[in-house]
GROMACS .gro file of C-alpha atoms in nm:
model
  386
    1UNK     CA    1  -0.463   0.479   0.232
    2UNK     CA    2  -0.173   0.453   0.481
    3UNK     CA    3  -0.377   0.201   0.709
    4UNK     CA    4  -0.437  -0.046   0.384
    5UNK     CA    5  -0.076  -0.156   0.289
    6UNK     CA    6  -0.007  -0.453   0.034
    7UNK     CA    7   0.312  -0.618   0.034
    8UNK     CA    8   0.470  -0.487  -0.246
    9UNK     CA    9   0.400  -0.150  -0.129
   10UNK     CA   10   0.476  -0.123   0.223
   11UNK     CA   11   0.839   0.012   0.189
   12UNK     CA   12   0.965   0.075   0.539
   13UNK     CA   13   0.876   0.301   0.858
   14UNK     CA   14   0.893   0.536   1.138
   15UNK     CA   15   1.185   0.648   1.331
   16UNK     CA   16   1.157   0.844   1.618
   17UNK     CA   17   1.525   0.973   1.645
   18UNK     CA   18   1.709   1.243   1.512
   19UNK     CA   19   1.992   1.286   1.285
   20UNK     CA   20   2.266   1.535   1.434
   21UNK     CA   21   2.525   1.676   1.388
   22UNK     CA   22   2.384   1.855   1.087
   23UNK     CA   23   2.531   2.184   0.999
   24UNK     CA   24   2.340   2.456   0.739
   25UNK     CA   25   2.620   2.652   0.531
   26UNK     CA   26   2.479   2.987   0.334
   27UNK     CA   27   2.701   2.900   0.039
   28UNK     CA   28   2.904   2.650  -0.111
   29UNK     CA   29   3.300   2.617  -0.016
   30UNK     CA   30   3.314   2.367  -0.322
   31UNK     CA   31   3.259   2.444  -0.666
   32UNK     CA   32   2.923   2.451  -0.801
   33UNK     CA   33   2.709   2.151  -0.896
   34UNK     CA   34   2.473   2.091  -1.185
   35UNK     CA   35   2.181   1.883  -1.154
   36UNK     CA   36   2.257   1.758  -1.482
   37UNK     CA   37   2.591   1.659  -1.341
   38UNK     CA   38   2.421   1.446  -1.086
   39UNK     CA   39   2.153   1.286  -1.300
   40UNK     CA   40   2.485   1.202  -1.546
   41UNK     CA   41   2.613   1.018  -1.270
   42UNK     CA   42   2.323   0.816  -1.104
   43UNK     CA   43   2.270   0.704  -1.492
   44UNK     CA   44   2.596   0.494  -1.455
   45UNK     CA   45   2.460   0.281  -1.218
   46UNK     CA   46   2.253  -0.008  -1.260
   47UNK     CA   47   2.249  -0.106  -0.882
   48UNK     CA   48   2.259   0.091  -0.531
   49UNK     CA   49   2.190   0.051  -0.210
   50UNK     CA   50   2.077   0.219   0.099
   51UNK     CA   51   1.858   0.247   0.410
   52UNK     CA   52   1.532   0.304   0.391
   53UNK     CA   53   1.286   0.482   0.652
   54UNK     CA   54   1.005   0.596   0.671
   55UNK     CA   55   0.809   0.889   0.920
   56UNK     CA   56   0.466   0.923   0.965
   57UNK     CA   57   0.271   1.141   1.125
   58UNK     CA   58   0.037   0.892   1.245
   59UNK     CA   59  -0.025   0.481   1.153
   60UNK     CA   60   0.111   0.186   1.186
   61UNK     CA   61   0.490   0.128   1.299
   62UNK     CA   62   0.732  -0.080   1.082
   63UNK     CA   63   1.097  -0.135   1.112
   64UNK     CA   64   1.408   0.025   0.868
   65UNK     CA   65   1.547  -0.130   0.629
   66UNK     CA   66   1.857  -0.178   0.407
   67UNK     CA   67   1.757  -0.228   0.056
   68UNK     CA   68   1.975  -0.378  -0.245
   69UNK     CA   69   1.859  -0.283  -0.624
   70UNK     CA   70   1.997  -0.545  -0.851
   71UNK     CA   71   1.836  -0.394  -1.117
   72UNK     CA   72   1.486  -0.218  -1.141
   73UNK     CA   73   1.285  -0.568  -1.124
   74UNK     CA   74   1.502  -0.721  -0.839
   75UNK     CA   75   1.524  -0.644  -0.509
   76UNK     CA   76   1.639  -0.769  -0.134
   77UNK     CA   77   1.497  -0.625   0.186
   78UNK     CA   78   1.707  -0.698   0.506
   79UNK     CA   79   1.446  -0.568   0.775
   80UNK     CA   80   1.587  -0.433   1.128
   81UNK     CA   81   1.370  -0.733   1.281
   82UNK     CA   82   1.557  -0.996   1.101
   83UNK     CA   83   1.334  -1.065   0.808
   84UNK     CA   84   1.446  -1.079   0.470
   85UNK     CA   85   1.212  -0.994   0.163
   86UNK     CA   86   1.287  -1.051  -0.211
   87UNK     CA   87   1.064  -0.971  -0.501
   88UNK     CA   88   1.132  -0.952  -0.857
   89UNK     CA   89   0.899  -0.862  -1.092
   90UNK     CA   90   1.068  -0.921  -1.436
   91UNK     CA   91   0.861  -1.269  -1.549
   92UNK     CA   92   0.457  -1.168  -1.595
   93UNK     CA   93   0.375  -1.350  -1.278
   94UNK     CA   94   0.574  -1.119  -1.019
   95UNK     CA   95   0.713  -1.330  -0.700
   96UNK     CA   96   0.754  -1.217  -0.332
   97UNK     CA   97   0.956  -1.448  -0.108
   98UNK     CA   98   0.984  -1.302   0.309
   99UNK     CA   99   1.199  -1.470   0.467
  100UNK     CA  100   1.142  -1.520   0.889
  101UNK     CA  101   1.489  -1.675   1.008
  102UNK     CA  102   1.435  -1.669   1.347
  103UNK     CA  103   1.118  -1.873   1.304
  104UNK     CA  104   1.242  -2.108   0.976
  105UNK     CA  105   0.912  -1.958   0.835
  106UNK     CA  106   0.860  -1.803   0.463
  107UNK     CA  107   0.583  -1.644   0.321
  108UNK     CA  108   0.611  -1.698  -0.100
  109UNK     CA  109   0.312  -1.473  -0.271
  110UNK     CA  110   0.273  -1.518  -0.622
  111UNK     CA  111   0.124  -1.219  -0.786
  112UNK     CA  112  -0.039  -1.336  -1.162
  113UNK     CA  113  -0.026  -1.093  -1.458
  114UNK     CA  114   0.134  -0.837  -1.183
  115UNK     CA  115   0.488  -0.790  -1.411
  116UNK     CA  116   0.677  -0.754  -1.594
  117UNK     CA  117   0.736  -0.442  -1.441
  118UNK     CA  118   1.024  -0.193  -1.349
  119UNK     CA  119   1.075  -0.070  -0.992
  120UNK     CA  120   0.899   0.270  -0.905
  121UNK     CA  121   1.185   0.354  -0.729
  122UNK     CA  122   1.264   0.716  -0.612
  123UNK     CA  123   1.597   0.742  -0.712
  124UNK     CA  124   1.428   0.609  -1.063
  125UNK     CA  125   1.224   0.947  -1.002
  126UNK     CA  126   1.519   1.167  -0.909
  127UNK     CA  127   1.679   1.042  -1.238
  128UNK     CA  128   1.388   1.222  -1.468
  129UNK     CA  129   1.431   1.617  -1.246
  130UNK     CA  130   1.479   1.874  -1.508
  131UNK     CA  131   1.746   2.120  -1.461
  132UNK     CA  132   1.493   2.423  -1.520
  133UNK     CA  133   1.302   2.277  -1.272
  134UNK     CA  134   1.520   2.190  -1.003
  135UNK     CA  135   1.572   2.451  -0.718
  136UNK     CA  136   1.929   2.488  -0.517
  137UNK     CA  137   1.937   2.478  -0.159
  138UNK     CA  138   2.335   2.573  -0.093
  139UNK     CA  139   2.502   2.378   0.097
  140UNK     CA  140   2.554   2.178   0.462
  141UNK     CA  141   2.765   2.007   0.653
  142UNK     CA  142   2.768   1.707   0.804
  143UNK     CA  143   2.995   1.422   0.931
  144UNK     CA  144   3.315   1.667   0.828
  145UNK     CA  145   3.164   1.660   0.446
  146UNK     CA  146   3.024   1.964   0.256
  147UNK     CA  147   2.650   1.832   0.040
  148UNK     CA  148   2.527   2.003  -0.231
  149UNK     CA  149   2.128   2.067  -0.200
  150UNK     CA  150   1.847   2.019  -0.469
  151UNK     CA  151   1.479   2.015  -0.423
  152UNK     CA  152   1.218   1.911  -0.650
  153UNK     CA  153   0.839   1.955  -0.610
  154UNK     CA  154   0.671   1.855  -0.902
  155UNK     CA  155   0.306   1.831  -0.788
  156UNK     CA  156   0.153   1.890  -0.413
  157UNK     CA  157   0.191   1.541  -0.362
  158UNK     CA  158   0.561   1.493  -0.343
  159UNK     CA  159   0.821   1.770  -0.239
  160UNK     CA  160   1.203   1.603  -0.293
  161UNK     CA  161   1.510   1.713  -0.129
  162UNK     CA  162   1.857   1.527  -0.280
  163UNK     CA  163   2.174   1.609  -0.077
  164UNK     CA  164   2.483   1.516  -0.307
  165UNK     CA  165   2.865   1.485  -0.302
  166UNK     CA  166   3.014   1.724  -0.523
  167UNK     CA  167   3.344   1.491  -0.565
  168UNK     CA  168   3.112   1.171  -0.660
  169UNK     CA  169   2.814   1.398  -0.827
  170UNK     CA  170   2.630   1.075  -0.628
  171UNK     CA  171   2.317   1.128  -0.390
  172UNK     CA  172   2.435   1.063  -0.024
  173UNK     CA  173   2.093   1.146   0.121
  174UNK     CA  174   1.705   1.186  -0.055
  175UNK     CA  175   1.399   1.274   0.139
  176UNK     CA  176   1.096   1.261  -0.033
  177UNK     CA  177   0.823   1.429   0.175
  178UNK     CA  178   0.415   1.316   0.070
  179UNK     CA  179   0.239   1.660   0.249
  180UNK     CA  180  -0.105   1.521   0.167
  181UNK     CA  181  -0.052   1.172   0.348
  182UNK     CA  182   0.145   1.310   0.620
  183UNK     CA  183   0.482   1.108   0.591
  184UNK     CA  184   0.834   1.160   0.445
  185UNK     CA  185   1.070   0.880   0.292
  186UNK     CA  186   1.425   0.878   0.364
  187UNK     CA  187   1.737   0.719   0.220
  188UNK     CA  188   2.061   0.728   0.313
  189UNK     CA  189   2.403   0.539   0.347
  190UNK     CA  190   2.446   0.508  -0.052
  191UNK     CA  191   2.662   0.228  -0.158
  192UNK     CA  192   2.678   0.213  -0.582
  193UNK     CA  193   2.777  -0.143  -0.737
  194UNK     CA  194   2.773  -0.263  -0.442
  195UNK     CA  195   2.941  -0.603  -0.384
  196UNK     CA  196   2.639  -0.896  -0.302
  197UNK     CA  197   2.656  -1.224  -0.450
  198UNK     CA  198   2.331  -1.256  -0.704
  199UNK     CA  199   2.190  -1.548  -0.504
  200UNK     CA  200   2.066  -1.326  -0.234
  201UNK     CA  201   1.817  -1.195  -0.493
  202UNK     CA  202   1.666  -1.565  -0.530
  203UNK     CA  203   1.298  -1.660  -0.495
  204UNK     CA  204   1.383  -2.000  -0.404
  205UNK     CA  205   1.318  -2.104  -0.011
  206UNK     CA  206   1.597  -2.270   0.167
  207UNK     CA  207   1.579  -2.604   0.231
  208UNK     CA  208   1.403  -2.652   0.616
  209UNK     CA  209   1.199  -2.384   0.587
  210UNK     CA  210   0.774  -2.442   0.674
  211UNK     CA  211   0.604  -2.222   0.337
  212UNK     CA  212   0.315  -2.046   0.314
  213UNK     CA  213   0.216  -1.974   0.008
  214UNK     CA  214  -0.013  -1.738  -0.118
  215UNK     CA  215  -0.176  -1.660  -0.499
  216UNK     CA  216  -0.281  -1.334  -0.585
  217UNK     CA  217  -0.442  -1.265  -0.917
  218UNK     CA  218  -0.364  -0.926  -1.067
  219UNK     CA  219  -0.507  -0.988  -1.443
  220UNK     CA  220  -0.747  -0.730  -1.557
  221UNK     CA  221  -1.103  -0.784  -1.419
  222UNK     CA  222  -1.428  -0.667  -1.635
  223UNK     CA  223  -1.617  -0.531  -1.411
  224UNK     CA  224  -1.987  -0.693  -1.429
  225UNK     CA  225  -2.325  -0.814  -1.256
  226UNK     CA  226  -2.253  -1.114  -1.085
  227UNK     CA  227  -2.425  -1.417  -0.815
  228UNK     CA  228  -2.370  -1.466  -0.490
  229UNK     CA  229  -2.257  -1.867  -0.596
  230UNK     CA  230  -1.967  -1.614  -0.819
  231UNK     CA  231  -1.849  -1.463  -0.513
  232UNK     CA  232  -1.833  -1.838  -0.320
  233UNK     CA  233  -1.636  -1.973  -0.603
  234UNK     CA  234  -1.453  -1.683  -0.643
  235UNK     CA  235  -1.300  -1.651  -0.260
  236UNK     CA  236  -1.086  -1.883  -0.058
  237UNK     CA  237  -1.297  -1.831   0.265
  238UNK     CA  238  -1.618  -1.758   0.355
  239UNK     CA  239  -1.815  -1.594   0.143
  240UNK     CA  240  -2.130  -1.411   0.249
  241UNK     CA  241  -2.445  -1.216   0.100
  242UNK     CA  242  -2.738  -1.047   0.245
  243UNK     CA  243  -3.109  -1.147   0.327
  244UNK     CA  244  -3.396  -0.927   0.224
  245UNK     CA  245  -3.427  -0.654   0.442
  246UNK     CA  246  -3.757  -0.433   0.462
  247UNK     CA  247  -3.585  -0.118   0.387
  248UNK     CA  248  -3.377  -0.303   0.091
  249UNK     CA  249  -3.548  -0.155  -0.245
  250UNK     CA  250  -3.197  -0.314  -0.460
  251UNK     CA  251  -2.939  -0.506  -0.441
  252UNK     CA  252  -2.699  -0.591  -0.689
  253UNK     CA  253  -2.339  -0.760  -0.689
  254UNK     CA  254  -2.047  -0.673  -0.891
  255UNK     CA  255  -1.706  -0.816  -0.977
  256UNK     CA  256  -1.442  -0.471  -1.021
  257UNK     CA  257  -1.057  -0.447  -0.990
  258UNK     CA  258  -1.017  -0.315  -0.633
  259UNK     CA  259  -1.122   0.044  -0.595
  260UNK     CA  260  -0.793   0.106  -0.383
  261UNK     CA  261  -0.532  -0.101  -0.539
  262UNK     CA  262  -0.666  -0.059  -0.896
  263UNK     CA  263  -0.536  -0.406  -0.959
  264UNK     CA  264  -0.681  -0.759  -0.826
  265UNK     CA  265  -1.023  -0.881  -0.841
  266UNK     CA  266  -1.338  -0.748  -0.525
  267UNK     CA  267  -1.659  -0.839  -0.466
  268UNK     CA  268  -1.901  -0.550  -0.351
  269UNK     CA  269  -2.268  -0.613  -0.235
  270UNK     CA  270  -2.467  -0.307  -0.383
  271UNK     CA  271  -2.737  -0.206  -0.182
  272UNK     CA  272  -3.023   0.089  -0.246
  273UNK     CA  273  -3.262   0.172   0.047
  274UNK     CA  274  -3.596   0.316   0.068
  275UNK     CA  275  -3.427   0.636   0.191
  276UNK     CA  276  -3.199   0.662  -0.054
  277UNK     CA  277  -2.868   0.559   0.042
  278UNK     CA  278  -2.584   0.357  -0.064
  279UNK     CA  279  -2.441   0.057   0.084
  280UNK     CA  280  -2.187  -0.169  -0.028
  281UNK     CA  281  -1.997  -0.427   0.132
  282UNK     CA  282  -1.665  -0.567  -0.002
  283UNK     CA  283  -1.525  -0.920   0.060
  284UNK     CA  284  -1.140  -1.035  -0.137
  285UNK     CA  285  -0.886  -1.281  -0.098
  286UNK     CA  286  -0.681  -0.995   0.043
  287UNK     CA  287  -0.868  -1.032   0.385
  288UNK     CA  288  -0.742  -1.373   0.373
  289UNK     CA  289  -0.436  -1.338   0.284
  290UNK     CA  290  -0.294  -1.121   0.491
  291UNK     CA  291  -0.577  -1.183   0.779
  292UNK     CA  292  -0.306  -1.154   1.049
  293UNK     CA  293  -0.171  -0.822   0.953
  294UNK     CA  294  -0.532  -0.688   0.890
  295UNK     CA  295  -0.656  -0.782   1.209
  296UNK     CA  296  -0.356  -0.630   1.418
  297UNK     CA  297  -0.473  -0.322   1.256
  298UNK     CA  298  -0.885  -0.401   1.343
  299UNK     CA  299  -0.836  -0.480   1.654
  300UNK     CA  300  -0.583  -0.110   1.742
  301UNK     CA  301  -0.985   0.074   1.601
  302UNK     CA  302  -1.242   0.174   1.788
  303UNK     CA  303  -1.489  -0.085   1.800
  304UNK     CA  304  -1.846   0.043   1.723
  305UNK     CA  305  -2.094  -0.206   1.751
  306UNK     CA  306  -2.093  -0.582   1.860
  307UNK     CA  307  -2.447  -0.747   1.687
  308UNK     CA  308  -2.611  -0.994   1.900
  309UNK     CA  309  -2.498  -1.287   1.656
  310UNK     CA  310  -2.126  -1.203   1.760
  311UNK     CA  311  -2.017  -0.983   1.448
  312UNK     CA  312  -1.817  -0.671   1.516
  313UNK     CA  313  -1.771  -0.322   1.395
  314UNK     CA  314  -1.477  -0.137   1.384
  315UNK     CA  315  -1.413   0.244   1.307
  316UNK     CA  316  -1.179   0.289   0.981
  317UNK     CA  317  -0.984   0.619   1.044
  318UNK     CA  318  -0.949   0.681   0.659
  319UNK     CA  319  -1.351   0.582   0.569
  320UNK     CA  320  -1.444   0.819   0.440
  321UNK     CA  321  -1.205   0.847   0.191
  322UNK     CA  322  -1.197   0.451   0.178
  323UNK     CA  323  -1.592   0.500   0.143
  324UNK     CA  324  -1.546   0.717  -0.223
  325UNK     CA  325  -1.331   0.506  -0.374
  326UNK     CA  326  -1.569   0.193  -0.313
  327UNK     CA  327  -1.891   0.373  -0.418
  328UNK     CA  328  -1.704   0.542  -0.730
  329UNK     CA  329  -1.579   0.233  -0.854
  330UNK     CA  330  -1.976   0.110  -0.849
  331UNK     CA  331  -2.085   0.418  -1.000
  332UNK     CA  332  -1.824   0.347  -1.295
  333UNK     CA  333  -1.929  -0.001  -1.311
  334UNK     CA  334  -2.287   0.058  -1.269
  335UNK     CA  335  -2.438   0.314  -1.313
  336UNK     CA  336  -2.807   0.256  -1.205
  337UNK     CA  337  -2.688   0.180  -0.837
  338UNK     CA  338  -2.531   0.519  -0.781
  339UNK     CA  339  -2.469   0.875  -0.895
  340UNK     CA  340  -2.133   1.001  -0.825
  341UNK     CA  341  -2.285   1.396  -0.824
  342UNK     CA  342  -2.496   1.221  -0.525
  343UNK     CA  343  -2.166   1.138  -0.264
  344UNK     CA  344  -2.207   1.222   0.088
  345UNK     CA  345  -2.003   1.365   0.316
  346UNK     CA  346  -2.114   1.194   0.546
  347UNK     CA  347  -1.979   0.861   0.375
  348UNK     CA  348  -1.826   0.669   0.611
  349UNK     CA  349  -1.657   0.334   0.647
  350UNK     CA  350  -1.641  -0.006   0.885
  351UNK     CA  351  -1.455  -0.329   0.915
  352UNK     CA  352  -1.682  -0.610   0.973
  353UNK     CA  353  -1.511  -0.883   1.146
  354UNK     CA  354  -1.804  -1.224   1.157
  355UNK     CA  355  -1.818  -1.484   1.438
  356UNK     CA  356  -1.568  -1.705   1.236
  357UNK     CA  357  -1.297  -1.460   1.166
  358UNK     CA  358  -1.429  -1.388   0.795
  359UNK     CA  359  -1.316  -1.024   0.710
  360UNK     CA  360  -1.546  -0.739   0.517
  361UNK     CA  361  -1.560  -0.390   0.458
  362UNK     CA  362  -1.898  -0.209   0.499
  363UNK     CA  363  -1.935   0.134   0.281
  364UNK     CA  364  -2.197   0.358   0.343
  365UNK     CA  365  -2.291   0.743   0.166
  366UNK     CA  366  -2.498   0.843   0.437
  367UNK     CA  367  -2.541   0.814   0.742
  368UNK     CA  368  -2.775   0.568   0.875
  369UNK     CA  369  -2.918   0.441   1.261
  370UNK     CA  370  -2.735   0.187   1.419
  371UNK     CA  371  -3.078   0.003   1.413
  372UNK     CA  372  -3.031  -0.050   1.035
  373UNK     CA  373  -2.660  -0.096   1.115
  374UNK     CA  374  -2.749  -0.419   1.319
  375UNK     CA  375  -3.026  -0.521   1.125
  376UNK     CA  376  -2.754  -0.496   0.834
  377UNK     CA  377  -2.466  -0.734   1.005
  378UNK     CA  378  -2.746  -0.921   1.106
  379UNK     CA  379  -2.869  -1.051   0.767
  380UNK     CA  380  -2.557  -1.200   0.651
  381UNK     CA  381  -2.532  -1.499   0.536
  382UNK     CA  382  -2.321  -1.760   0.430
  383UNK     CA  383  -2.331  -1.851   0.083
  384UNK     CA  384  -2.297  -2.216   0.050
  385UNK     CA  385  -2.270  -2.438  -0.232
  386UNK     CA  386  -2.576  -2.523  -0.450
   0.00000   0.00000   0.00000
């Protein structure tokens, strides 16, 4: 879901400029190089780095960035608007330290039973092309400097293109293009072994610095039938639940890993009506968390519906698909709410943003009035402590 980005996953963003200078060659002027060559190469390196960007064909903008492997469960992120991220992931409680100079201002998230774990990195990728499978693009020119072309598509996800030096055998440029979500990765400006003293990959804030700190919990979750006082004691805001309705025939709550992260611990509201659709509405830590960068995305939707009590609803451009992973993961977990032969496609998805800033997602198979819609927002309720 490119409008739903974590931390750890956001990697880097759009550019809007254009490399030139690029010249296409019909055939090399070098001698020939194997991909097993290449992937000899890489192997001799246990760090690299390069600058990272990303373009999308629509979504959110974020800036380039250099990034330095130490290994593959350290990293540093030097951002093009001055902020500086580290994470390493090699103790079983990963750690994520961003660093905001400019404002003496660090965010330290601390993500439990996350790790150990080894960066998915796409050079790690471009190590594990087979030869047979590997297609040669020739050659080009650029900056004075005859590349060697490979390309890789392995699946209809992800189409890769690796532009080497045949002296080095080293990539100089990879672009890794994702068809299906609309965006292509690029790295360039490969330094190997680079020289960077090892306390630039530490977690630890420097000294003057106002923290935030934030405590994710990535441990398996069994999915099961929970309370409402579960979800209060379970949240670090707000919780909320839902009054009888008329139209309500069920309603049942459910602790799952999150539907769209597969990891970390969500809280959907079931609910079956008398005509036969599906609701469910979401609430995590995540929409604490990270409230500010959630909201900057909110607030850029289409707001559909303001309820007399002063919640909001905003349009989610990817609902529907946000919508099937929500009501799949119920189906999974429980069976008796929902058939998955029974999905809509009319599913659709919105943000509910309350009076006091709390944060939820609404799900919905069918479509329903914006009567019930109201009458929905309307009935929530704060759950408060027995």
């Amino acid at each position: 879901m490119k409008n739903r980005i974590t931390k750890l996953a956001a990697a880097a963003v759009i550019i809007i400029t254009i490399l030139f200078g690029l010249k296409f060659t019909g055939g090399p002027d070098v001698a020939n190089v194997a991909w097993a060559e290449v992937v000899e190469q890489i192997n001799n390196y246990t760090k690299y780095k390069c600058r990272q960007r990303v373009v999308r064909e629509k979504g959110p903008k974020v800036p380039t960035m250099q990034v330095y492997h130490l290994n593959l469960s350290q990293r540093r992120q030097e951002v093009e608007d001055g902020s500086i991220h580290i994470i390493d992931m090699r103790g079983t409680d990963a750690i994520t330290v961003e660093l905001y100079p400019d404002q003496m201002k660090a965010t330290v998230t601390k993500l439990i039973g996350f790790g150990p774990k080894k960066d998915p990195h796409i050079i790690e990728m471009v190590k594990r092309f087979e030869q047979e499978s590997t297609e040669r693009l020739g050659t080009k020119k650029k900056n004075g400097k005859i590349l060697h072309g490979f390309r890789h598509q392995p699946n209809k996800y992800n189409d890769f293109t690796v532009w080497v030096d045949p002296k080095t055998k080293l990539p100089v440029e990879i672009e890794l293009k994702h068809p299906q979500a609309g965006q292509t990765i690029f790295l360039d400006e490969f330094e190997f072994d680079f020289e960077l003293d090892p306390s630039a990959f530490s977690t630890d804030v420097p000294d003057g610095y106002e923290v935030k700190t934030i405590i994710q919990d990535y441990r398996p979750v069994e999915p099961k039938q929970i309370t409402a006082e579960d979800i209060r004691t379970g949240l670090n805001h707000t919780a909320y639940t839902i009054k009888k309705l008329p139209w309500m025939q069920k309603l049942i709550i459910m602790q799952v890993n999150s539907p769209l992260m597969r990891v970390g611990k969500v809280y959907l509201i079931g609910i079956v009506t008398d005509d036969d659709n599906n609701i469910i509405i979401d609430q995590s830590n995540t929409h604490s968390d990270y409230k500010e960068m959630i909201m900057e995305w909110i607030l850029s939707e289409q707001l559909v519906m303001e309820a007399p009590s002063g919640a909001k609803l905003y349009a989610d451009p990817d609902g529907s698909e946000y919508a099937r992973l929500n009501l799949e993961c119920f189906a999974r977990a429980n069976p008796e709410f929902f058939d998955i032969k029974n999905l809509s496609e009319e599913r659709f998805t919105r943000m509910i943003v309350m009076p006091d800033g709390t944060i939820m997602g609404l799900s919905v198979n069918k479509q329903m009035s914006n009567k019930k819609l109201q009458e929905l927002v309307e009935s929530l309720i704060e759950i408060k402590a027995n």
